[in-house]
GROMACS .gro file of C-alpha atoms in nm:
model
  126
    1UNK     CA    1  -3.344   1.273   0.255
    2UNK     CA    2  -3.115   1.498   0.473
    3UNK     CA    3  -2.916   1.191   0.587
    4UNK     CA    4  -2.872   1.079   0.295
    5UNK     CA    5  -2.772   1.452   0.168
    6UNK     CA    6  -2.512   1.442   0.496
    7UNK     CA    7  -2.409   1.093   0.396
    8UNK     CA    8  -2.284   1.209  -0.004
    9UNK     CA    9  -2.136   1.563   0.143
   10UNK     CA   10  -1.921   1.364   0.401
   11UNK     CA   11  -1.802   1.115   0.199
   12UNK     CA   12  -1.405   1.117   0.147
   13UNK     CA   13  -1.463   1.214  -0.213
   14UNK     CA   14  -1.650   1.542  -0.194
   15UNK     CA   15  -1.431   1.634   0.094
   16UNK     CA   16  -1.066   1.592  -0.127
   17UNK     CA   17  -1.261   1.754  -0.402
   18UNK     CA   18  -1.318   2.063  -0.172
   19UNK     CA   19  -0.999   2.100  -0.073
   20UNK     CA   20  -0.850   2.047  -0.412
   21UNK     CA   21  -1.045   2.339  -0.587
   22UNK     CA   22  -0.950   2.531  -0.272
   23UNK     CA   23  -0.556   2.480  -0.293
   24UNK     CA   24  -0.611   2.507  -0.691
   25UNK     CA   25  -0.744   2.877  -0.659
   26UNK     CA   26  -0.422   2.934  -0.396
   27UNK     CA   27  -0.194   2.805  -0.656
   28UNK     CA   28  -0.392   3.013  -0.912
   29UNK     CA   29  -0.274   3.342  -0.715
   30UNK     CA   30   0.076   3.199  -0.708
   31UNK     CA   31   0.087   3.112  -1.072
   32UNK     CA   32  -0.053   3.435  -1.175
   33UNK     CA   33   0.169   3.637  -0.944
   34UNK     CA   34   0.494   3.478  -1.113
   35UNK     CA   35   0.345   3.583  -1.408
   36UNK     CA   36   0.194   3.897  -1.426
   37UNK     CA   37   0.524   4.001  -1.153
   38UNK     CA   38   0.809   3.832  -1.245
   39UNK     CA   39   0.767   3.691  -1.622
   40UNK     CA   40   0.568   4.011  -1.801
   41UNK     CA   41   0.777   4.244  -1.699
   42UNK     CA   42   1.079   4.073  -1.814
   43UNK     CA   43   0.908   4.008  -2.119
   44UNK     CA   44   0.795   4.440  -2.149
   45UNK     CA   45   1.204   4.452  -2.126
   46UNK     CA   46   1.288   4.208  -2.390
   47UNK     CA   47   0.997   4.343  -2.629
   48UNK     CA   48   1.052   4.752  -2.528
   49UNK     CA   49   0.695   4.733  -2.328
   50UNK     CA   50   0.497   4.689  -2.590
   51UNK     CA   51   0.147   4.677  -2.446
   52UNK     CA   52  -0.108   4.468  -2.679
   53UNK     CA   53  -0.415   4.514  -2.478
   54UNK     CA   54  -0.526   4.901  -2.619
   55UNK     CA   55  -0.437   4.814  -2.975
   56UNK     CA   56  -0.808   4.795  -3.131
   57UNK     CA   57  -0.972   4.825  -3.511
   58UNK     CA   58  -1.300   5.010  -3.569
   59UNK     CA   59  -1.553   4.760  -3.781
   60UNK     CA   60  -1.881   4.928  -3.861
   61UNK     CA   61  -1.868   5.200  -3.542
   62UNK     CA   62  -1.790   4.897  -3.333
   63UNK     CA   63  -1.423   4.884  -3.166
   64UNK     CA   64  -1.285   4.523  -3.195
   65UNK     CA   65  -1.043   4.484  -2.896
   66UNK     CA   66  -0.771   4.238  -3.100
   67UNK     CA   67  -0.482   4.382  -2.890
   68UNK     CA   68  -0.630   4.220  -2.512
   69UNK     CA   69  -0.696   3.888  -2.732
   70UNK     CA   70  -0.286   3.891  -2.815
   71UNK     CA   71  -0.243   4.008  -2.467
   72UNK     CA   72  -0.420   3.741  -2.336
   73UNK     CA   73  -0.270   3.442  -2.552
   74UNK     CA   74   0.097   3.577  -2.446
   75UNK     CA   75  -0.060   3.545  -2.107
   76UNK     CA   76  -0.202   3.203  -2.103
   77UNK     CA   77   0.179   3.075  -2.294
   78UNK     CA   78   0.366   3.236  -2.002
   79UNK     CA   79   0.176   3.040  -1.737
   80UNK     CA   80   0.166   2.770  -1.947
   81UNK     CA   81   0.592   2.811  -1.940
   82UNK     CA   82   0.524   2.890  -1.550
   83UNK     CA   83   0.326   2.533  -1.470
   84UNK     CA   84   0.556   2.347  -1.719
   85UNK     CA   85   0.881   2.437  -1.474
   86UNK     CA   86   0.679   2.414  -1.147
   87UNK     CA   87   0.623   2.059  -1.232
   88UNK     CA   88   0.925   2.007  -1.377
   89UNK     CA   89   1.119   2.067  -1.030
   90UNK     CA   90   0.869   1.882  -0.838
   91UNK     CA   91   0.909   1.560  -1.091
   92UNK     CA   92   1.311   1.673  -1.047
   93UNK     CA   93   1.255   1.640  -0.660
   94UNK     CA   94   1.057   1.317  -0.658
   95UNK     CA   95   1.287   1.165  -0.877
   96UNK     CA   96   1.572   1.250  -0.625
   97UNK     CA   97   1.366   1.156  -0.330
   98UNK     CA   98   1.341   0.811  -0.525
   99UNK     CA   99   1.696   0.756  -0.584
  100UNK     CA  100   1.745   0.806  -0.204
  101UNK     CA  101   1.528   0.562  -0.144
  102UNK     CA  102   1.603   0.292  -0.387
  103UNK     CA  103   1.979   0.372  -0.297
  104UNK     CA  104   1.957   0.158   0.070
  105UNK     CA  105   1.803  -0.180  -0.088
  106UNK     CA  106   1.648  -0.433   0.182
  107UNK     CA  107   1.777  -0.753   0.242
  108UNK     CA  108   1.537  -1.051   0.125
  109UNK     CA  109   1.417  -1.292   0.359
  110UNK     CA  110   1.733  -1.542   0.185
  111UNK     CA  111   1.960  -1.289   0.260
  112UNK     CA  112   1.870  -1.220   0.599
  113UNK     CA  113   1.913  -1.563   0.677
  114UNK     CA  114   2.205  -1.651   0.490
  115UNK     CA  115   2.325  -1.369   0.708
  116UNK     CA  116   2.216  -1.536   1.088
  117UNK     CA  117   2.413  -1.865   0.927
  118UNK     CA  118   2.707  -1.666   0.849
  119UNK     CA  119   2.722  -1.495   1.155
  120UNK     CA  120   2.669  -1.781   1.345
  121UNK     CA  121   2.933  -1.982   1.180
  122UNK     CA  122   3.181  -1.662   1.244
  123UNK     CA  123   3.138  -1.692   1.574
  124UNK     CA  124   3.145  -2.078   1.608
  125UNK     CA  125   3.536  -2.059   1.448
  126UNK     CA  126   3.625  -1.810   1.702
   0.00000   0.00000   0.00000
């Protein structure tokens, strides 16, 4: 049983899925630094820093905290905004990196022969 156990934790699989939920919870902490540092406070200047979170209604003795709901929903849109133009300059990138790429075509097989002939001949008529 434990080499069987070793065999499914070593496999390739597991292993990418590791690293992947460890680089997710890095790019967590970047995404929610751009956020909560750069995009709400920008946002408490365009709105007059209106803070959602303490606005609450009493029901029954019973505080109902609808303000951190709002606050929370103008959270999750901004990184929402945030991860939209993080991918969008990575697809920008990828498509440049592409063009580069595709920009030096390879010669076919044909051509690269044609190519020999040609040069051959050219140097035949000299």
């Amino acid at each position: 049983m434990w080499k069987e156990f070793k065999k499914f934790a070593m496999r390739g699989n597991v292993i990418d899925l590791a690293i992947a939920v460890v680089l997710g919870a890095a790019f967590t902490a970047i995404v929610n630094s751009l956020v909560n540092d750069i995009f709400m406070p920008l946002l408490g200047i365009i709105i007059g820093g209106i803070d959602f979170s303490g606005l609450k209604a009493s029901v029954l003795g019973v505080d109902v905290l609808y303000g951190n709901f709002i606050q929370q929903i103008v959270s999750f849109f901004l990184i929402a905004i945030a991860l939209f133009l993080i991918v969008k300059v990575i697809n920008r990138l990828q498509r440049e990196k592409e063009v580069e790429e595709a920009a030096i075509p390879i010669p076919t097989k044909e051509e690269q022969l044609l190519t020999e002939i040609r040069d051959l001949l050219k140097d035949r008529s000299l």
